[in-house]
mmCIF file of C-alpha atoms in Angstrom:
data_model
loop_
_atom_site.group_PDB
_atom_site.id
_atom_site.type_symbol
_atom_site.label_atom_id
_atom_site.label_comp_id
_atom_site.label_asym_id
_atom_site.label_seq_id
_atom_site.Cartn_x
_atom_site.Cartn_y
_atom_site.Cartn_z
ATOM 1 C CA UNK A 1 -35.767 -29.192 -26.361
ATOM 2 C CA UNK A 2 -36.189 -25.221 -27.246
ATOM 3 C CA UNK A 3 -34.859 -24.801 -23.622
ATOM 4 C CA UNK A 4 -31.735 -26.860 -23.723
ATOM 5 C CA UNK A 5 -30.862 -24.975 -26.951
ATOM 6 C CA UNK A 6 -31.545 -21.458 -24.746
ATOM 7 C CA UNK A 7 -29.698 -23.109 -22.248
ATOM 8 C CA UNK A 8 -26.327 -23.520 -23.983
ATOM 9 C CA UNK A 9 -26.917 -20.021 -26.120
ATOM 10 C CA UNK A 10 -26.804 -18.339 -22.829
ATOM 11 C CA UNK A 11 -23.859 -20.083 -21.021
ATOM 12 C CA UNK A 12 -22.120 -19.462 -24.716
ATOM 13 C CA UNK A 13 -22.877 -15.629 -24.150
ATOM 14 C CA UNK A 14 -21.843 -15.673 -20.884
ATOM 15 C CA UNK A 15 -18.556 -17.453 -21.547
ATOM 16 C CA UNK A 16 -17.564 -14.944 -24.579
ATOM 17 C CA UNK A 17 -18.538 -12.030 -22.328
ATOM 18 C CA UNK A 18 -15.481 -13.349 -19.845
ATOM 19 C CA UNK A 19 -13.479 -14.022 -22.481
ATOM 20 C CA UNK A 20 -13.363 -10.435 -23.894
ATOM 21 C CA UNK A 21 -12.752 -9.045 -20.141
ATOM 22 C CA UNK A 22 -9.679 -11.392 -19.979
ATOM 23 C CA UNK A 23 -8.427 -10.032 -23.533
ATOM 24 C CA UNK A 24 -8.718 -6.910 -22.155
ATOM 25 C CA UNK A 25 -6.765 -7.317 -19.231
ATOM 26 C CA UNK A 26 -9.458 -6.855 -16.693
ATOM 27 C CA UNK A 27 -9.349 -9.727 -14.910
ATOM 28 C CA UNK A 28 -7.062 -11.978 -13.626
ATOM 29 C CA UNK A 29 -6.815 -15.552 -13.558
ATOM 30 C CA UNK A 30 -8.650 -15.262 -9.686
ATOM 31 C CA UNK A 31 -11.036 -12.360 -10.267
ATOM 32 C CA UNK A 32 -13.225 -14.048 -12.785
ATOM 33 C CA UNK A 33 -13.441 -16.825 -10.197
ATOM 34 C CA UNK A 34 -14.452 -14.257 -7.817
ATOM 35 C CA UNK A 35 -16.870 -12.436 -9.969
ATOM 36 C CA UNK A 36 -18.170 -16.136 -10.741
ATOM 37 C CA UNK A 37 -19.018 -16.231 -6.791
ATOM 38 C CA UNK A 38 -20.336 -12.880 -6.547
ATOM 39 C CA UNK A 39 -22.892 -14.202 -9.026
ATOM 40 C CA UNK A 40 -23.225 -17.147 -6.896
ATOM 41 C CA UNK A 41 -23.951 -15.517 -4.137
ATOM 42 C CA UNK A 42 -26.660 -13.601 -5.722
ATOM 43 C CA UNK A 43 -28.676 -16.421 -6.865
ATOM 44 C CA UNK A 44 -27.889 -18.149 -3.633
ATOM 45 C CA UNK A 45 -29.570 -15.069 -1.742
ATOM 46 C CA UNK A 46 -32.715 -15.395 -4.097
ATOM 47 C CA UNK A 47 -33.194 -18.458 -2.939
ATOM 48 C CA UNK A 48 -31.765 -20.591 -5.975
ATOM 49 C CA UNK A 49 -30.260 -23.898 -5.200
ATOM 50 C CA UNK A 50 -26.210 -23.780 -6.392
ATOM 51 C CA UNK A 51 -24.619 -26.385 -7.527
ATOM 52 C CA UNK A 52 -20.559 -25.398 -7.153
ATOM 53 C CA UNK A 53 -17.545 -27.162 -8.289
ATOM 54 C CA UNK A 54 -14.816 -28.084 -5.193
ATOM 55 C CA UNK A 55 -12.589 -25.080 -5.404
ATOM 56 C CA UNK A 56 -11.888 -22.307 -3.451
ATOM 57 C CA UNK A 57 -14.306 -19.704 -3.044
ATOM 58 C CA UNK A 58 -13.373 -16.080 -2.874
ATOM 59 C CA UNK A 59 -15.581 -14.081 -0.843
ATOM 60 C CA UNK A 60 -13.734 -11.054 -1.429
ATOM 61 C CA UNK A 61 -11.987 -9.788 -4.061
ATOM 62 C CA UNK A 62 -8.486 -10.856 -4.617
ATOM 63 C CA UNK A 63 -5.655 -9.283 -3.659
ATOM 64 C CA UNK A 64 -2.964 -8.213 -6.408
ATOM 65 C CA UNK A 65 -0.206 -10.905 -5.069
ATOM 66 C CA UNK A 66 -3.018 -13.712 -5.677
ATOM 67 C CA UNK A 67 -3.841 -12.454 -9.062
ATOM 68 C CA UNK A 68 0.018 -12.071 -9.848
ATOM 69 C CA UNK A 69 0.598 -15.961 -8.680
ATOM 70 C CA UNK A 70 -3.017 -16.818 -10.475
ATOM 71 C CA UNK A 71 -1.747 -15.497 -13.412
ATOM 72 C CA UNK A 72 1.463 -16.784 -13.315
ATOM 73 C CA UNK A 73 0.495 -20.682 -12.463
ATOM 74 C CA UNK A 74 -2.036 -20.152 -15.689
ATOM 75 C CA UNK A 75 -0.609 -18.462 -18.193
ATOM 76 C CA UNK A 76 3.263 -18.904 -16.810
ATOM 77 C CA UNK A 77 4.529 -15.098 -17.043
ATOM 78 C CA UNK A 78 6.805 -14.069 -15.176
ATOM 79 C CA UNK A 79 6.593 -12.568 -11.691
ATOM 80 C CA UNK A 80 7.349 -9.181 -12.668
ATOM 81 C CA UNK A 81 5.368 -8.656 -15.087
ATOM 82 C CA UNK A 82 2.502 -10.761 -13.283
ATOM 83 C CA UNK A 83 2.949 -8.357 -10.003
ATOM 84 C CA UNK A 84 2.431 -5.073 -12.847
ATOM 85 C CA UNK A 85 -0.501 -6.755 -13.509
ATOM 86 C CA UNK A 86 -0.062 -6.984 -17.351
ATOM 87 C CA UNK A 87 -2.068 -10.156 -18.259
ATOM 88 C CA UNK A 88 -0.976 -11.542 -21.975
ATOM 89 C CA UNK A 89 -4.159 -11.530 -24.147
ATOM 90 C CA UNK A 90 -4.871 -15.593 -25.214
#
């Protein structure tokens, strides 16, 4: 029980922690997907079995035309502004 409950507090933390690097701009729709990976990968290199969800998965970082189009398909700004790489805060 006490470990569901740490569980959930964790993945909470870890979900505001992205949320405040979107705010600020820092990431992309895309690069939190790849920084999602990179974690990935670490746990998959210690040996921990991964459970992923069917999407594509960036093994490098993404380039700024993916993270313009990523940003525009998700929070529908335009191209310019997408390809200057300001992201609207949510």
């Amino acid at each position: 029980r006490k470990r569901k409950r740490k569980k959930r507090q964790d993945a909470a933390r870890e979900q505001a922690e992205t949320d405040t690097r979107r705010n600020q701009g820092l990431l992309g729709a895309g690069m939190e997907r790849w920084m999602g990976n990179q974690k990935r990968e670490r746990e998959r290199e210690a040996g921990k079995t991964i459970r992923t969800r069917s999407r594509v998965t960036l093994l490098t970082p993404p380039s700024r035309d993916f993270l313009a189009n990523a940003a525009q398909r998700r929070y529908a700004i335009s191209p310019d502004r997408a390809a200057r790489g300001g992201l609207p805060s949510k």
